[in-house]
Structure formats: C-alpha cells, structure tokens
Coordinates of C-alpha atoms (C1' of nucleotides) in Angstrom, one line a residue:
Chain E
M466 CA -0.2 -0.2 -0.1
A467 CA 1.5 3.7 -0.4
S468 CA 2.3 5.3 2.0
A469 CA -1.2 7.4 4.1
V470 CA 0.7 11.5 4.4
T471 CA 1.8 13.1 1.4
P472 CA 6.0 13.9 2.7
R473 CA 6.2 17.5 4.4
N474 CA 9.0 18.2 1.5
E475 CA 6.9 17.4 -1.2
D476 CA 3.9 20.3 0.1
Y477 CA 3.8 21.1 4.4
S478 CA -0.7 21.7 3.8
Q479 CA -1.3 18.4 2.8
W480 CA 0.6 16.4 4.9
Y481 CA -0.7 18.1 7.9
L482 CA -4.1 17.8 6.5
D483 CA -3.6 14.2 5.8
I484 CA -1.9 13.3 9.4
V485 CA -5.1 14.8 10.7
K486 CA -7.8 12.4 8.4
N487 CA -5.0 9.1 7.9
A488 CA -4.9 9.0 12.4
N489 CA -8.0 9.8 13.5
L490 CA -8.1 13.2 15.0
A491 CA -10.7 15.3 13.3
S492 CA -12.7 15.5 10.0
N493 CA -14.1 18.8 8.2
S494 CA -17.7 18.7 8.9
A495 CA -21.1 19.7 6.7
V496 CA -20.3 23.1 8.5
R497 CA -18.3 25.5 7.3
G498 CA -15.1 25.9 9.0
C499 CA -16.8 23.5 12.0
M500 CA -14.4 20.3 13.1
V501 CA -16.0 16.5 13.8
I502 CA -12.8 15.6 17.0
K503 CA -13.0 12.1 16.5
P504 CA -12.3 9.5 19.6
Y505 CA -9.0 9.9 19.0
G506 CA -7.8 13.2 18.3
F507 CA -10.8 13.7 21.5
G508 CA -8.5 11.5 23.7
I509 CA -5.8 13.6 23.1
W510 CA -7.9 16.7 24.0
E511 CA -9.0 15.2 27.4
R512 CA -4.8 13.7 28.3
M513 CA -4.5 18.1 28.3
Q514 CA -7.0 19.1 29.8
R515 CA -7.3 16.8 32.7
Q516 CA -3.4 17.9 32.6
L517 CA -4.2 21.1 32.2
D518 CA -7.2 21.9 35.1
D519 CA -4.9 20.2 37.7
M520 CA -2.2 22.5 36.9
F521 CA -4.9 25.4 37.1
K522 CA -6.3 23.8 40.0
E523 CA -3.2 23.6 41.7
T524 CA -2.6 27.8 41.2
G525 CA -5.9 28.1 43.2
H526 CA -8.0 28.5 40.4
Q527 CA -11.9 27.0 40.6
N528 CA -14.3 26.0 37.6
A529 CA -17.6 27.6 36.6
Y530 CA -19.2 28.3 33.3
F531 CA -21.0 30.7 32.5
P532 CA -23.5 31.5 28.8
L533 CA -22.6 30.4 25.3
F534 CA -24.9 33.4 24.2
I535 CA -23.5 37.1 24.8
P536 CA -26.2 40.7 25.0
K537 CA -24.4 41.9 22.4
S538 CA -24.9 45.4 24.6
F539 CA -22.5 43.4 26.3
L540 CA -19.9 43.6 23.6
S541 CA -19.8 47.6 23.0
K542 CA -19.3 48.1 25.8
E543 CA -15.8 47.8 26.2
A544 CA -14.0 50.0 22.7
A545 CA -10.7 48.3 22.3
H546 CA -12.3 44.7 22.7
V547 CA -15.6 45.1 20.0
E548 CA -12.8 46.7 17.5
G549 CA -11.4 43.2 17.9
F550 CA -14.0 41.1 17.6
A551 CA -17.0 42.3 16.0
K552 CA -15.6 41.3 12.4
E553 CA -16.4 37.5 13.4
C554 CA -19.3 36.7 16.0
A555 CA -21.9 34.5 15.0
V556 CA -25.6 36.7 15.4
V557 CA -28.7 35.1 17.1
T558 CA -31.2 37.0 16.1
H559 CA -34.2 34.9 16.7
Y560 CA -35.5 32.1 18.6
R561 CA -37.8 30.5 16.4
L562 CA -38.6 28.1 13.1
M563 CA -41.8 28.0 11.8
N564 CA -43.7 25.8 9.0
A565 CA -43.3 27.4 5.8
P566 CA -46.2 28.7 4.3
D567 CA -45.8 26.6 0.4
G568 CA -44.6 24.0 2.7
S569 CA -41.1 24.2 1.2
G570 CA -39.5 23.5 4.4
V571 CA -38.8 25.3 7.8
I572 CA -38.1 29.1 8.1
V573 CA -37.0 31.3 11.1
D574 CA -40.1 33.1 12.4
P575 CA -40.5 36.8 11.1
E576 CA -42.8 37.1 14.4
A577 CA -39.9 35.6 16.5
K578 CA -37.5 38.3 16.4
L579 CA -35.0 38.8 19.4
E580 CA -35.8 42.7 21.7
E581 CA -32.1 42.4 22.0
E582 CA -29.6 40.5 19.3
L583 CA -27.3 37.7 21.5
I584 CA -23.6 36.5 20.4
V585 CA -22.4 33.0 20.1
R586 CA -19.4 34.4 22.7
P587 CA -15.9 34.7 20.6
T588 CA -14.1 34.4 24.8
S589 CA -16.8 35.6 27.7
E590 CA -14.6 38.9 29.2
T591 CA -17.6 40.7 29.0
I592 CA -20.8 38.1 30.3
I593 CA -18.0 37.9 33.3
W594 CA -16.9 41.2 33.8
N595 CA -20.8 41.9 33.7
T596 CA -20.8 39.0 36.6
Y597 CA -18.1 39.8 38.4
R598 CA -19.7 43.5 39.2
D599 CA -22.3 41.3 42.0
W600 CA -19.4 38.9 43.3
V601 CA -16.8 41.9 43.6
T602 CA -17.0 44.8 46.8
S603 CA -14.5 43.6 48.8
Y604 CA -11.4 43.9 49.2
R605 CA -12.3 40.1 50.6
D606 CA -13.4 39.1 47.4
L607 CA -10.4 39.0 46.1
P608 CA -8.8 37.4 43.8
L609 CA -11.2 35.6 42.7
L610 CA -9.6 32.6 40.0
I611 CA -12.0 31.2 38.2
N612 CA -11.3 29.4 35.0
Q613 CA -13.8 27.9 32.7
W614 CA -14.3 25.3 29.5
A615 CA -15.8 26.4 27.3
N616 CA -16.5 26.7 22.9
V617 CA -15.9 29.4 21.5
V618 CA -17.7 30.7 18.0
R619 CA -15.1 33.6 15.7
W620 CA -15.5 33.2 12.4
E621 CA -13.0 33.1 10.4
M622 CA -12.6 33.7 6.5
R623 CA -10.5 30.9 6.0
T624 CA -9.9 28.0 8.9
R625 CA -7.6 24.9 9.2
L626 CA -8.4 22.0 11.1
F627 CA -7.1 22.6 14.6
L628 CA -5.5 25.4 14.1
R629 CA -8.4 28.0 13.3
T630 CA -11.8 26.6 13.4
A631 CA -15.0 28.5 13.3
E632 CA -15.8 27.0 16.4
F633 CA -13.2 25.8 18.8
L634 CA -12.8 24.2 22.4
W635 CA -10.4 25.9 25.0
Q636 CA -10.5 26.9 28.6
E637 CA -10.4 30.9 29.8
G638 CA -8.8 32.1 33.2
H639 CA -11.1 35.4 34.2
T640 CA -9.2 36.5 37.1
A641 CA -9.9 39.9 38.9
H642 CA -6.9 41.4 41.8
A643 CA -7.2 43.9 44.3
T644 CA -3.5 45.4 43.2
A645 CA -2.2 46.1 39.8
E646 CA 0.8 43.9 40.9
E647 CA -1.5 41.0 41.7
A648 CA -2.9 40.7 38.9
Q649 CA 0.2 41.1 36.4
A650 CA 2.1 38.2 38.9
E651 CA -1.0 36.3 38.0
T652 CA -0.4 36.8 34.8
L653 CA 3.1 35.9 34.3
Q654 CA 1.9 33.1 36.8
M655 CA -0.5 31.8 33.9
Q656 CA 1.8 32.0 30.9
E657 CA 4.7 30.0 33.3
V658 CA 2.3 27.2 33.2
Y659 CA 1.5 27.7 30.0
A660 CA 5.5 27.0 29.4
T661 CA 5.0 24.0 32.0
F662 CA 2.8 22.5 30.1
A663 CA 3.9 22.7 26.8
E664 CA 7.1 21.8 27.8
E665 CA 7.1 18.6 30.0
Y666 CA 3.8 17.4 28.6
M667 CA 4.1 18.3 25.0
A668 CA 7.4 18.1 24.3
M669 CA 7.1 21.5 22.5
P670 CA 9.9 24.1 23.9
V671 CA 8.6 27.7 24.0
I672 CA 9.4 30.9 23.6
R673 CA 7.6 33.1 27.4
G674 CA 7.1 36.9 26.0
Y675 CA 4.9 39.9 25.5
K676 CA 3.7 40.8 22.1
T677 CA 4.2 44.2 20.9
E678 CA 0.5 47.2 21.1
N679 CA -0.5 45.7 17.7
E680 CA 0.2 41.8 18.8
R681 CA -1.9 42.4 22.2
F682 CA -5.6 41.3 22.7
A683 CA -8.4 43.2 21.0
G684 CA -8.8 45.6 25.1
A685 CA -5.6 44.1 26.7
D686 CA -2.9 46.0 28.0
N687 CA -0.5 42.8 28.1
T688 CA -1.1 40.5 26.2
Y689 CA 1.9 37.5 27.3
T690 CA 3.0 34.8 25.1
I691 CA 3.8 30.8 24.5
E692 CA 5.4 30.8 21.1
A693 CA 6.9 27.7 19.8
L694 CA 8.4 27.0 16.0
M695 CA 6.9 24.7 13.9
Q696 CA 8.7 22.1 11.4
D697 CA 8.1 24.1 8.6
G698 CA 9.5 27.0 10.2
K699 CA 6.2 28.8 11.0
A700 CA 6.2 30.4 14.5
L701 CA 2.5 28.7 16.6
Q702 CA 1.4 31.3 19.3
A703 CA 0.4 28.5 21.6
G704 CA -0.9 29.9 24.6
T705 CA -1.7 33.7 25.9
S706 CA -1.6 35.2 29.5
H707 CA -3.6 38.4 29.3
N708 CA -3.2 41.1 31.8
L709 CA -6.3 43.4 31.5
G710 CA -5.5 46.4 33.8
Q711 CA -8.5 48.1 35.0
N712 CA -10.4 47.8 31.5
F713 CA -13.5 45.9 32.6
A714 CA -13.2 47.2 35.8
K715 CA -14.4 50.3 33.9
A716 CA -16.2 48.3 31.6
F717 CA -18.5 47.0 33.8
D718 CA -18.2 49.0 37.2
V719 CA -16.6 46.4 39.3
K720 CA -15.0 47.7 42.7
F721 CA -14.4 46.7 45.6
A722 CA -14.2 48.5 49.2
N723 CA -10.8 48.2 50.1
K724 CA -9.0 48.1 53.6
D725 CA -9.3 51.8 54.1
N726 CA -13.3 51.6 52.8
Q727 CA -12.1 53.5 49.4
E728 CA -13.5 52.5 46.2
E729 CA -11.3 51.4 43.6
Y730 CA -11.6 49.3 40.4
V731 CA -10.3 45.3 40.1
Y732 CA -7.5 44.8 38.5
A733 CA -8.0 41.4 35.6
T734 CA -6.4 38.8 33.8
S735 CA -7.3 36.2 31.8
W736 CA -5.7 33.6 30.2
G737 CA -6.4 31.3 27.1
V738 CA -5.3 27.8 25.5
S739 CA -7.5 25.6 22.5
T740 CA -7.2 22.9 20.6
R741 CA -4.7 24.6 18.7
L742 CA -2.2 22.9 20.6
I743 CA -3.0 19.8 18.9
G744 CA -1.8 21.3 15.6
G745 CA 1.1 22.5 16.7
L746 CA 1.6 19.5 18.8
I747 CA 1.3 17.5 15.6
M748 CA 3.3 20.0 13.7
T749 CA 6.1 20.1 16.7
H750 CA 7.1 16.2 16.6
S751 CA 5.2 14.1 13.3
D752 CA 6.9 12.7 10.5
D753 CA 6.4 11.0 6.7
E754 CA 4.9 7.7 8.3
G755 CA 2.5 9.7 10.4
L756 CA 2.0 10.8 13.9
V757 CA 4.0 11.2 16.6
L758 CA 3.2 11.8 20.3
P759 CA 4.5 12.6 23.5
P760 CA 4.2 9.5 25.8
R761 CA 2.8 12.2 28.9
L762 CA -0.7 13.0 25.9
A763 CA -0.8 9.8 24.3
P764 CA -4.3 8.3 25.3
I765 CA -2.4 5.2 24.2
Q766 CA 1.7 4.4 25.9
V767 CA 2.4 0.9 24.6
V768 CA 0.3 -1.3 22.5
I769 CA 0.9 -4.8 21.6
I770 CA 1.0 -6.7 19.1
P771 CA 0.5 -10.4 19.0
I772 CA 2.3 -12.5 16.0
P773 CA 1.8 -13.6 13.4
K774 CA -1.6 -13.9 15.1
P775 CA -3.6 -13.6 18.6
N776 CA -3.5 -17.3 19.9
E777 CA -4.3 -18.4 23.7
A778 CA -0.7 -18.8 24.7
L779 CA -0.5 -14.8 23.0
D780 CA -3.2 -14.1 23.8
A781 CA -2.6 -15.1 27.9
K782 CA 1.5 -13.6 28.1
A783 CA -0.3 -10.2 26.4
A784 CA -3.3 -10.8 29.4
E785 CA 0.1 -10.9 32.0
L786 CA 1.4 -7.6 30.4
L787 CA -1.3 -6.0 30.4
A788 CA -2.3 -6.2 33.7
A789 CA 1.3 -5.6 34.8
F790 CA 1.1 -2.2 32.8
K791 CA -1.9 -1.3 34.2
A792 CA -0.7 -1.7 37.2
R793 CA 1.9 0.1 36.8
G794 CA -0.5 3.3 35.3
V795 CA 0.8 2.5 31.6
R796 CA -2.1 3.1 29.0
V797 CA -1.8 -0.2 27.1
S798 CA -4.0 -2.2 25.0
Y799 CA -3.9 -4.7 23.0
D800 CA -4.4 -5.4 19.9
S801 CA -5.4 -9.1 19.7
D802 CA -8.2 -8.1 15.6
D803 CA -7.2 -11.5 14.0
T804 CA -7.9 -9.7 11.1
K805 CA -5.3 -7.4 10.2
R806 CA -1.7 -9.2 9.6
P807 CA 1.0 -7.5 12.0
G808 CA 3.1 -5.5 9.2
F809 CA -1.5 -3.8 8.9
K810 CA -0.7 -2.8 12.7
F811 CA 2.2 -1.8 12.2
A812 CA 2.1 0.9 10.0
E813 CA -1.8 1.4 11.7
N814 CA 0.0 1.9 14.3
E815 CA 2.4 4.2 13.1
L816 CA 0.4 6.5 12.3
K817 CA -1.3 7.2 15.1
G818 CA 1.6 8.0 16.9
I819 CA 1.8 5.3 19.5
P820 CA 5.1 6.0 21.7
V821 CA 5.6 1.7 22.0
R822 CA 5.2 -1.2 20.3
L823 CA 5.3 -4.2 21.5
G824 CA 5.7 -6.9 19.2
L825 CA 4.6 -10.8 20.9
G826 CA 6.0 -13.5 18.7
S827 CA 5.3 -17.0 19.4
R828 CA 9.3 -17.2 19.0
D829 CA 9.3 -14.8 21.5
L830 CA 7.0 -17.1 23.4
E831 CA 10.2 -19.8 23.2
N832 CA 12.8 -17.2 24.1
G833 CA 11.2 -15.4 26.8
T834 CA 12.0 -12.7 24.5
I835 CA 9.5 -9.7 23.4
E836 CA 9.9 -6.9 20.6
V837 CA 10.3 -2.9 21.6
A838 CA 9.7 -1.0 18.4
R839 CA 9.8 2.8 19.2
R840 CA 8.0 5.3 17.3
D841 CA 10.3 8.5 18.1
N842 CA 13.2 6.9 16.4
K843 CA 12.1 4.4 14.2
T844 CA 13.8 1.9 16.3
K845 CA 13.6 -1.1 18.0
E846 CA 15.9 -4.5 20.0
S847 CA 15.0 -7.5 20.8
Q848 CA 14.1 -7.0 24.8
P849 CA 13.8 -10.0 27.8
L850 CA 10.1 -10.3 28.6
E851 CA 11.7 -10.2 32.4
G852 CA 11.4 -7.0 33.7
I853 CA 10.2 -5.3 30.0
V854 CA 7.6 -3.6 32.3
D855 CA 10.3 -1.2 33.5
H856 CA 12.6 -0.6 30.8
V857 CA 9.8 0.2 28.6
V858 CA 8.3 2.6 31.9
S859 CA 11.8 4.4 31.2
L860 CA 11.7 3.8 28.0
L861 CA 9.2 5.8 28.1
D862 CA 11.1 8.6 29.8
D863 CA 13.2 8.3 27.4
I864 CA 11.0 9.1 24.1
Q865 CA 9.5 12.2 26.3
N866 CA 12.2 13.6 26.7
N867 CA 14.2 13.0 23.3
L868 CA 11.3 14.8 21.2
F869 CA 11.4 17.5 23.3
Q870 CA 14.9 18.1 22.6
R871 CA 14.9 16.8 19.6
A872 CA 12.1 19.5 19.2
L873 CA 14.5 21.4 20.8
D874 CA 17.1 21.0 18.3
F875 CA 15.0 22.2 15.8
R876 CA 14.6 24.7 17.2
T877 CA 17.6 26.4 18.1
A878 CA 19.2 25.4 14.2
H879 CA 16.5 27.0 12.9
T880 CA 16.4 30.8 15.1
H881 CA 18.9 33.3 13.2
H882 CA 20.1 36.6 14.7
V883 CA 20.1 39.4 12.0
D884 CA 21.3 43.3 11.4
T885 CA 20.9 44.0 8.7
F886 CA 17.3 44.1 6.3
E887 CA 19.5 42.0 4.0
E888 CA 19.7 38.9 6.2
F889 CA 16.6 39.4 7.7
E890 CA 14.9 38.8 3.9
A891 CA 17.2 36.2 3.2
I892 CA 16.2 33.7 6.1
L893 CA 12.6 34.6 5.1
N894 CA 13.4 33.5 1.8
R895 CA 14.5 29.6 3.3
D896 CA 12.3 26.1 2.9
I897 CA 12.1 26.6 6.3
P898 CA 12.4 30.4 7.7
G899 CA 12.8 29.9 11.5
F900 CA 13.2 32.1 14.3
I901 CA 14.9 35.7 13.4
Y902 CA 16.0 37.9 16.3
A903 CA 16.3 41.9 15.3
H904 CA 16.4 45.1 16.2
W905 CA 13.5 46.9 15.8
D906 CA 12.6 50.4 16.5
G907 CA 9.5 50.2 18.5
T908 CA 6.7 51.3 16.7
T909 CA 3.6 50.0 15.1
E910 CA 4.2 51.6 11.5
T911 CA 7.6 49.8 11.1
E912 CA 6.3 46.8 12.5
L913 CA 3.5 46.7 10.1
K914 CA 5.9 47.8 7.2
I915 CA 7.9 45.0 7.4
K916 CA 5.2 42.4 7.7
E917 CA 3.5 44.1 4.3
M918 CA 6.9 43.8 2.5
T919 CA 7.7 40.1 4.5
K920 CA 4.4 38.5 5.6
A921 CA 6.5 38.2 9.1
T922 CA 5.5 39.5 12.6
I923 CA 6.4 40.1 15.9
R924 CA 5.8 37.2 17.6
C925 CA 7.0 38.3 20.6
I926 CA 9.1 39.9 23.0
P927 CA 11.3 37.9 25.2
N928 CA 10.7 38.3 28.7
D929 CA 14.4 38.2 29.8
A930 CA 15.5 40.0 26.3
P931 CA 19.2 41.0 27.5
E932 CA 19.6 44.6 26.7
E933 CA 21.2 45.7 23.6
A934 CA 21.6 48.4 21.8
G935 CA 21.1 48.0 18.1
K936 CA 19.6 49.7 14.8
C937 CA 16.4 48.7 13.9
I938 CA 16.5 46.7 10.8
L939 CA 14.5 48.5 8.5
T940 CA 15.0 52.6 9.8
G941 CA 18.0 52.3 11.4
K942 CA 16.4 53.7 14.3
P943 CA 17.6 53.2 17.4
S944 CA 16.8 50.0 19.6
H945 CA 17.8 49.1 22.7
R946 CA 16.7 44.7 22.3
R947 CA 15.8 42.5 19.7
V948 CA 12.7 41.3 19.3
I949 CA 11.2 38.2 18.0
F950 CA 10.3 37.5 14.1
A951 CA 8.6 35.0 12.1
K952 CA 6.1 34.2 10.0
A953 CA 3.5 32.8 11.9
Y954 CA 0.0 30.4 11.9
Chain F
rC377 C1' -14.6 38.7 0.0
rG378 C1' -11.4 37.6 -4.3
rG379 C1' -8.6 33.3 -7.4
rG380 C1' -9.9 27.6 -7.7
rG381 C1' -12.1 22.7 -6.5
rC382 C1' -15.2 19.3 -6.3
rA383 C1' -20.3 17.1 -4.7
rU384 C1' -21.6 9.5 -7.9
rA385 C1' -21.7 2.5 -3.1
rG386 C1' -18.2 3.1 4.1
rC387 C1' -13.6 6.1 2.4
rG388 C1' -10.6 7.0 -2.2
rC389 C1' -12.5 8.1 -7.6
rA390 C1' -13.2 7.3 -13.6
rG391 C1' -17.6 8.4 -15.9
rU392 C1' -19.9 13.7 -18.1
rC393 C1' -17.3 17.3 -23.0
rC394 C1' -19.7 14.0 -27.6
rG395 C1' -27.4 11.8 -24.1
rG396 C1' -28.7 5.5 -25.5
rU397 C1' -27.8 -2.4 -22.2
rU398 C1' -28.9 -2.9 -15.4
rA399 C1' -23.6 2.8 -13.5
rG400 C1' -17.9 1.2 -12.8
rC401 C1' -13.2 0.9 -10.4
rG402 C1' -10.3 0.6 -6.1
rU403 C1' -10.2 0.1 -1.0
rG404 C1' -13.2 -1.0 3.3
rC405 C1' -17.6 -4.3 4.7
rC406 C1' -20.3 -10.3 5.1
rU407 C1' -18.8 -15.8 4.0
rG408 C1' -15.0 -19.7 2.4
rC409 C1' -11.4 -21.6 1.7
rU410 C1' -6.0 -20.7 2.1
rU411 C1' -2.5 -17.9 4.3
rU412 C1' 0.0 -15.1 8.9
rG413 C1' 8.0 -12.1 12.4
rG414 C1' 7.0 -4.4 8.2
rG415 C1' 0.0 -2.8 4.7
rA416 C1' -1.7 -11.1 2.2
rG417 C1' -4.4 -13.9 -2.1
rC418 C1' -7.8 -16.6 -4.5
rA419 C1' -13.6 -16.8 -5.1
rG420 C1' -18.2 -15.6 -3.4
rG421 C1' -21.0 -11.5 -2.5
rA422 C1' -24.1 -7.1 0.0
rG423 C1' -24.5 -2.1 -0.4
rG424 C1' -26.6 4.1 -5.2
rC425 C1' -32.1 9.7 -4.0
rC426 C1' -24.8 10.0 -10.0
rC427 C1' -26.2 17.5 -4.3
rC428 C1' -31.0 19.6 -4.9
rA429 C1' -35.1 21.9 -7.9
rG430 C1' -36.3 23.4 -12.4
rG431 C1' -36.3 22.8 -17.8
rU432 C1' -35.3 20.2 -22.4
rU433 C1' -35.6 14.8 -25.2
rC434 C1' -38.5 8.6 -26.5
rG435 C1' -34.1 9.0 -23.2
rA436 C1' -30.4 12.4 -18.7
rA437 C1' -25.5 11.1 -14.1
rU438 C1' -24.7 13.5 -18.1
rC439 C1' -27.0 19.3 -21.8
rC440 C1' -29.4 24.1 -20.0
rU441 C1' -31.2 27.7 -15.4
rG442 C1' -30.9 28.7 -11.0
rG443 C1' -29.9 27.1 -5.9
rU444 C1' -27.2 24.9 -2.3
rG445 C1' -22.7 22.9 0.2
rC446 C1' -18.1 21.8 1.3
rC447 C1' -12.2 22.1 0.9
rC448 C1' -8.5 24.3 -1.5
rC449 C1' -4.8 29.4 -2.5
rG450 C1' -4.7 33.9 -1.3
rA451 C1' -6.6 38.7 1.8
rC452 C1' -8.1 38.7 7.9
rC453 C1' -7.4 36.9 12.5
rA454 C1' -5.1 32.4 17.8

RNA sequence: CGGGGCAUAGCGCAGUCCGGUUAGCGUGCCUGCUUUGGGAGCAGGAGGCCCCAGGUUCGAAUCCUGGUGCCCCGACCA
C-alpha cells in the first residue's frame, strides 16, 4: 500500500491535513469551518484538559461556567474589545422556526425576533465581568480565580483543522485582583503554567514573551504569549495570558472597597489555550509516517501486537503484560484483531503515533523475549520479557525527553540573529525560515511595514530579552533590545 | 471577499466534453478456503434519491437555467 501521508517536503500543508485525517483525529463537517473531533483526537484533548485542569487547581483556581450567548450591548462596552472581535461574531437574531406557508420546509419565524440580539461568545470577558460586578464588593472577595472550559465561535474567513476553526474548544481563565501587582503576577504565573505544560507534557519548547501593542489582545494592557516553532519554520502562538488592567472593571463598573473603605476598580487577567494545541503537537513532532505523540499525552502509550496472530498462549501472556503495565499506570492496549496482519497493524500504529509498540510472537515466548519498537526514532530491538515493564516505563520517559530535545535542537538550528534587512529577507526566503532575533524601533508603523514587505510579524519580545543597543533593521533608528520575528500561523 | 476545485457505494475516485444496455473501478464490509515475524491471495456476495429544484428530450449522472454545500490558495485573524 502506498504511504498514507504526503511527504512534508512535497506539500507541508497537505501533509498536515493527511495526518489529521488518516490518524483519525478530526474531520471536516457539514458546517463550514467547523470540525468533528473524533474519539482519538478528543482523547488527546482530554489528556491535555486533565493535566491543565490539575495545574489550574494547584494554582488556586476553580471552574465555573458562563453562558454561550452574550447580549450584543455587552460586547460594545469595552471599546478596544469590540473593535477586535466585531468582525467575526455569529449573531442570534430569532428564537423560533416555523413551517413555511408554501410547504417548502422550515423557515425562521419573522414574529420571533429577539429584542436584543445575542452574540455567540468569541471569548467571555464581557459576560463574565458583567457577572463579577455582583460578585465583588470587598477586598475580601479578592482575588477571584475562575476558569471555564468552553467552546467559542469566531467567524474566521479561512480555517484549518485544529489551527483555526470557526468553533473551537478552549479554557479561559478570568481573574480579579485588588492590585496591579497581583494581576501582573497572575498573568506571569499562568504564562509559566502554559510554558511548563507545553514543554513537559507536549514536549514542545516555547519562548516566553510578550506581544507588541499591535499584536495585543483586544482590551488588554499587555499580552504574554508562548510561541513555538513548527517544522516548516513558521511560528505558532500556543497560549496567551493577558493583563487586562482595569479596562474591563471600568467598562462593567466592578469596584471593591479596600481596607481603608475606599472604592477602587479591580484589576483583571484572562488566559487561554485551545484545541489549537493539538495542531501544534502534530506540527512539532510528526513525520512522514504519520503522527508522533509524546508519551505523556498519548491516549495509548504502548500497544502489544500478537505475531503472527492472536492465539491462546499469546493472549495469556498479553493479559499478564496488560495487568502489569496497568499496575504501573501505563496506558496500554492489546491488538487482538485477528483479521489484520502484523504488518498492517505496525503501519497503522505508526500512523496513530503510539509511542511504543511491543511485538509478541510465538518465537518470543520460546525465547523469553519481546520486540520493542519506539515510534520517535523508528528503532526496534529484542528485549528480555523479564523486566519488560520497567524497561518500557523508562523508555517512555526517554521518548518524552528525546522528543523535547529534538524539537529544541530543531528550534536552535532555525533561530537566527540578523542586523540588516537583507539578511532578514534572506532568512525569510529559506524553505524553513524560523525565528529571527532582530532590532526594531518600537513603532507599530515599522512593524506593519515589515509585515507588508515580508509577511513576517513580531511574535514576541522575550520576557528575558537582554538589553542590547542596536539599530532597527528597517529604519536604522535606535533599539535597545532584539525582538523575535517570524512568519506565523 | 477574491481566485481555483469538488459534490456518483462507508472512504477514495472514473464516467459528464460528445445523452442511449442493468452506472463502474479501487479500497473497506460480509461468507468461505488458503496464508501468516512489516500494509496477504483466491472465489463468491451485499451495498447507489449519481447534491437539490426546475427545464429540454422517446430517453439525463451526462445538456440548459437557478440554487445549496464543502474543500484548497490568498486577504483577515488565535
């Protein structure tokens, strides 16, 4: 059978689509721009959710849920916010259908027009801050640390499975604080939670940075981001944490009495990651054989394949192994399908990115061995059955670490420092452009000009960017530190 | 919103230009036999509102008119 996916160097975009489709992660739907997340893809999301949720709880947050619909008037209360989202909102105008008088089907009942139209949330700041007004009266009510898991809708012109869909799943944290310092600390804390998750669980190295004014969230004073580099040399914004200052508190009149009984507006943050992370996961590790998953997020970490096909002796040994693996918390499965041959299963499990494959054959039983194949580097070796669980548990760690290291090496190899516009353009014209550290004069005007000329944008200013005197690559004006440019998703 | 493409079996497609048997191929599915350490072989079988609505015609998947939907590329954006 021919290869299931288009090679990356032939058509990267098609490669990505092939992986999503053939690894059974998601498919397009009858609704433009909306996807069906299939069980295997959703399994990855569930792993992400579980881990992130634990991390949110550990940092003191609680989950709650706010409505899908937002009164239209709410959206316009914060000027920058409405400006940013107005162009991509789905609007509910009616609440009832009726049979068409001519029998042609069902139509919107014109009598059932809503007095105030409802927006399908593109994000929930407005409805949440409208609610927080009632929740916060005293400094004793603060900080308010809430997260919600939800779907949101942004009517994007162009969509791509996982990376940009009209509807997507995410979490959005919304916190309220008594002081600007606390809000800033929260913003940075959540950026670090995201960065830790990305690096330790997704094995995806990220840059911790903050956005330029131009790239900031609509309504934020400052937006912090984690930026990852994909295999085609384009950047992916993988998570954002916003310091909203008092913008929403003022827009929704959320005040509290401080210890001196003085009324003050509260300080806000919001932060989110979405199913886009799955797109990032795919484009960080996967290869021309299919998906490659880091063990910590793989729905199935180890698959045991009977060779050449299941029989009583193999089934018995497999059952023993399954129990032993499960006892160690390993997510393992036994592929006892006797209608497929081993070769088919090997290819299928590679396509699905299962980190470790154990080939258990009749000869192995005689010899007391088992074949261990790792997905990340496609190597395989025969191992003694004795102690195999320990071996595999440690191998899963190795794979997790190897994937991170490999991605980090890739990023290092595709990170450049340039001082002239000629070098800058030359790097961007490469097949795999990558991150470019360069000096910028700090103006939105220059940023937009560079984007227009090269399609590259400022992904972020690294949190730890060292002071360094230099000249803007475009205007030659003075700059005191480098920022990171890249083409981006 | 521009440019392109597609809509026929679960999935992937051919057939459409130039109308004419019972609409076909690959794959998957069901049955049986054989095979079995990297995507098995043979035989038999089931499976179709050919996107929708009109029209032309003795006859439409195919021609005409009008719709609808999805995908890809670009602009915009997480």
